[in-house]
Amino acid sequence: MTAKLYGIGVGPGDPELLTLKALRIIRESDVVALPGENPGDTVAYKIVVQVYPGLAGKELLAVPMPMTKDPMKLETSHRQGAEAVTALLEQGRQVAFLTLGDPTVYSTYLYVHKRVEDAGYPVEIISGITSFCAVAAKLNIGLVEKAEPLHVVPASYQIEDSLKLPGTKVLMKAGKRLGHVKQMLKEY
């Protein structure tokens, strides 16, 4: 019988925002996968190790995920990541794949998750606190009230139409386009 892959959101950076369930699954897992060339250098690792020093003694799996829009490079990295995870699951080893924020919001983890699930292996997502919710809490403000809509927009793509929508807009993943995004916001 094969083990399970868990996609675990570690939150926005504050180790105290890691959920108890996430911490339990990480402790119980045989292998911890991290998106990057060097697992110990990843932000997700550095968050979790602060509340779980035992992470340093766990077997870590590097899952390189290049920051590119090149579909061929992305396909290759996602396929290789899924293959590395399924090889461990076939051995009966439980894998916890750590990702920043929440695995369901623009997460590199989802690409591996879908492939592993499509291959017939058990998968489960453990929610994490999103950066935009953590920022609102830090500022002591709400994001939306009553019937106000909330729009979460990938800012590394075209945002012009999204800025015209009513309600609160959360612009994520601006990356190299941050300057452009700031200019668009000023113009809007």
Coordinates of C-alpha atoms in Angstrom, one line a residue:
M1 CA 0.0 0.0 0.0
T2 CA 1.3 3.4 -0.9
A3 CA 1.6 6.3 1.5
K4 CA 0.0 9.8 1.1
L5 CA 1.3 13.1 -0.2
Y6 CA 0.3 16.1 1.9
G7 CA 0.6 19.6 0.4
I8 CA 1.1 21.8 3.5
G9 CA 0.7 25.6 3.6
V10 CA 3.2 27.0 6.1
G11 CA 1.7 30.5 6.1
P12 CA 3.1 33.9 5.2
G13 CA 6.3 33.8 7.2
D14 CA 5.5 34.1 10.9
P15 CA 6.3 30.7 12.3
E16 CA 3.5 31.2 14.9
L17 CA 1.0 31.2 12.0
L18 CA 1.8 27.5 11.1
T19 CA -1.2 25.5 12.0
L20 CA -1.2 22.7 14.6
K21 CA -2.4 20.3 11.9
A22 CA 0.4 21.3 9.5
L23 CA 3.0 20.8 12.3
R24 CA 1.6 17.4 13.2
I25 CA 1.7 16.1 9.6
I26 CA 5.2 17.4 9.1
R27 CA 6.3 15.6 12.2
E28 CA 4.6 12.4 11.1
S29 CA 6.0 12.4 7.6
D30 CA 8.9 10.4 6.5
V31 CA 10.1 12.9 3.9
V32 CA 9.7 16.7 3.6
A33 CA 9.7 18.1 0.1
L34 CA 10.5 21.7 -0.5
P35 CA 10.3 23.7 -3.7
G36 CA 13.8 24.7 -4.5
E37 CA 17.3 23.5 -5.4
N38 CA 18.5 23.4 -1.7
P39 CA 15.7 22.5 0.7
G40 CA 17.5 24.0 3.8
D41 CA 17.7 27.4 2.0
T42 CA 14.0 27.7 1.2
V43 CA 11.8 30.1 3.0
A44 CA 9.3 27.4 3.9
Y45 CA 12.1 25.4 5.6
K46 CA 13.3 28.4 7.5
I47 CA 9.7 29.1 8.8
V48 CA 9.0 25.6 10.0
V49 CA 12.4 24.8 11.5
Q50 CA 11.9 27.7 14.0
V51 CA 8.9 25.9 15.6
Y52 CA 10.1 22.3 14.8
P53 CA 13.9 22.0 15.1
G54 CA 13.5 18.3 14.3
L55 CA 13.0 19.3 10.7
A56 CA 16.8 19.5 10.4
G57 CA 17.0 15.8 11.0
K58 CA 14.3 14.8 8.5
E59 CA 15.0 13.5 5.0
L60 CA 14.5 16.5 2.7
L61 CA 13.6 16.3 -1.0
A62 CA 14.5 19.1 -3.3
V63 CA 11.9 19.8 -5.9
P64 CA 13.3 22.5 -8.2
M65 CA 10.6 24.9 -9.4
P66 CA 12.0 27.5 -11.8
M67 CA 10.4 31.0 -11.7
T68 CA 9.6 31.1 -15.4
K69 CA 6.7 31.3 -17.8
D70 CA 8.4 28.9 -20.3
P71 CA 5.8 26.1 -20.6
M72 CA 8.5 23.5 -21.5
K73 CA 10.6 24.2 -18.5
L74 CA 7.6 24.3 -16.2
E75 CA 6.3 21.0 -17.6
T76 CA 9.7 19.3 -17.1
S77 CA 10.0 20.5 -13.5
H78 CA 6.5 19.6 -12.5
R79 CA 6.8 16.2 -14.1
Q80 CA 10.2 15.5 -12.4
G81 CA 8.8 16.7 -9.0
A82 CA 5.8 14.4 -9.3
E83 CA 8.0 11.5 -10.3
A84 CA 10.3 12.0 -7.3
V85 CA 7.3 12.2 -5.0
T86 CA 5.6 9.1 -6.4
A87 CA 8.8 7.1 -6.1
L88 CA 8.8 7.8 -2.4
L89 CA 5.1 7.0 -2.1
E90 CA 5.7 3.7 -3.8
Q91 CA 8.1 2.8 -1.1
G92 CA 5.3 3.5 1.5
R93 CA 6.9 6.7 2.6
Q94 CA 4.6 9.6 3.6
V95 CA 5.6 12.9 2.0
A96 CA 4.9 16.4 3.3
F97 CA 5.4 19.1 0.6
L98 CA 5.8 22.5 2.2
T99 CA 4.7 25.6 0.4
L100 CA 4.3 29.3 1.4
G101 CA 0.9 30.6 2.3
D102 CA -1.9 28.2 1.3
P103 CA -1.4 25.4 -1.3
T104 CA -4.6 26.3 -3.1
V105 CA -3.6 29.9 -3.9
Y106 CA -1.1 30.3 -6.8
S107 CA 1.0 27.5 -5.3
T108 CA 3.7 25.6 -7.2
Y109 CA 2.7 22.6 -5.1
L110 CA -0.6 22.2 -7.1
Y111 CA 1.2 21.2 -10.2
V112 CA 2.8 18.3 -8.4
H113 CA -0.4 17.5 -6.5
K114 CA -2.4 17.1 -9.7
R115 CA 0.1 14.8 -11.4
V116 CA 0.5 12.6 -8.3
E117 CA -3.3 12.4 -7.9
D118 CA -3.8 11.6 -11.6
A119 CA -1.3 8.8 -11.2
G120 CA -3.6 7.2 -8.6
Y121 CA -1.8 8.1 -5.3
P122 CA -3.6 9.5 -2.3
V123 CA -3.1 13.3 -1.8
E124 CA -4.4 15.8 0.8
I125 CA -4.1 19.5 1.1
I126 CA -3.5 21.1 4.5
S127 CA -4.5 24.8 4.5
G128 CA -2.2 27.6 5.5
I129 CA -2.8 31.2 6.3
T130 CA -2.6 33.4 3.1
S131 CA -0.4 36.4 3.0
F132 CA -3.3 38.8 2.2
C133 CA -5.3 37.6 5.2
A134 CA -2.2 37.9 7.4
V135 CA -1.6 41.5 6.2
A136 CA -5.1 42.5 6.8
A137 CA -4.9 41.1 10.3
K138 CA -1.6 42.9 10.9
L139 CA -3.1 46.1 9.8
N140 CA -6.2 45.5 11.9
I141 CA -8.5 45.9 9.0
G142 CA -11.0 43.8 7.2
L143 CA -10.7 42.9 3.5
V144 CA -14.4 42.9 2.7
E145 CA -17.7 43.5 4.5
K146 CA -21.3 42.7 3.7
A147 CA -21.7 42.1 0.0
E148 CA -18.4 43.5 -1.1
P149 CA -16.6 41.2 -3.5
L150 CA -13.0 40.1 -3.1
H151 CA -10.8 39.6 -6.2
V152 CA -7.5 37.8 -6.0
V153 CA -5.5 38.6 -9.1
P154 CA -2.1 37.3 -10.4
A155 CA -0.4 40.6 -10.9
S156 CA 2.4 39.1 -13.1
Y157 CA -0.2 39.0 -15.9
Q158 CA -2.5 41.7 -17.3
I159 CA -4.3 43.5 -14.4
E160 CA -6.0 46.4 -16.2
D161 CA -9.4 44.8 -16.4
S162 CA -9.2 43.5 -12.9
L163 CA -8.6 47.0 -11.5
K164 CA -12.0 48.1 -12.9
L165 CA -13.8 45.4 -10.8
P166 CA -15.8 46.6 -7.8
G167 CA -14.6 45.7 -4.3
T168 CA -11.3 44.8 -2.8
K169 CA -8.5 43.6 -5.1
V170 CA -5.6 41.5 -3.8
L171 CA -2.7 41.6 -6.3
M172 CA -0.4 38.6 -5.8
K173 CA 2.8 37.4 -7.5
A174 CA 3.9 40.7 -9.0
G175 CA 7.5 39.6 -9.1
K176 CA 9.5 41.4 -11.8
R177 CA 6.4 43.4 -12.8
L178 CA 6.2 45.2 -9.4
G179 CA 7.2 48.5 -11.0
H180 CA 4.5 48.1 -13.7
V181 CA 1.9 47.1 -11.1
K182 CA 2.7 50.2 -9.0
Q183 CA 2.4 52.4 -12.1
M184 CA -0.9 50.9 -13.0
L185 CA -2.3 51.5 -9.5
K186 CA -1.2 55.1 -9.7
E187 CA -2.9 55.6 -13.0
Y188 CA -6.0 53.8 -11.8

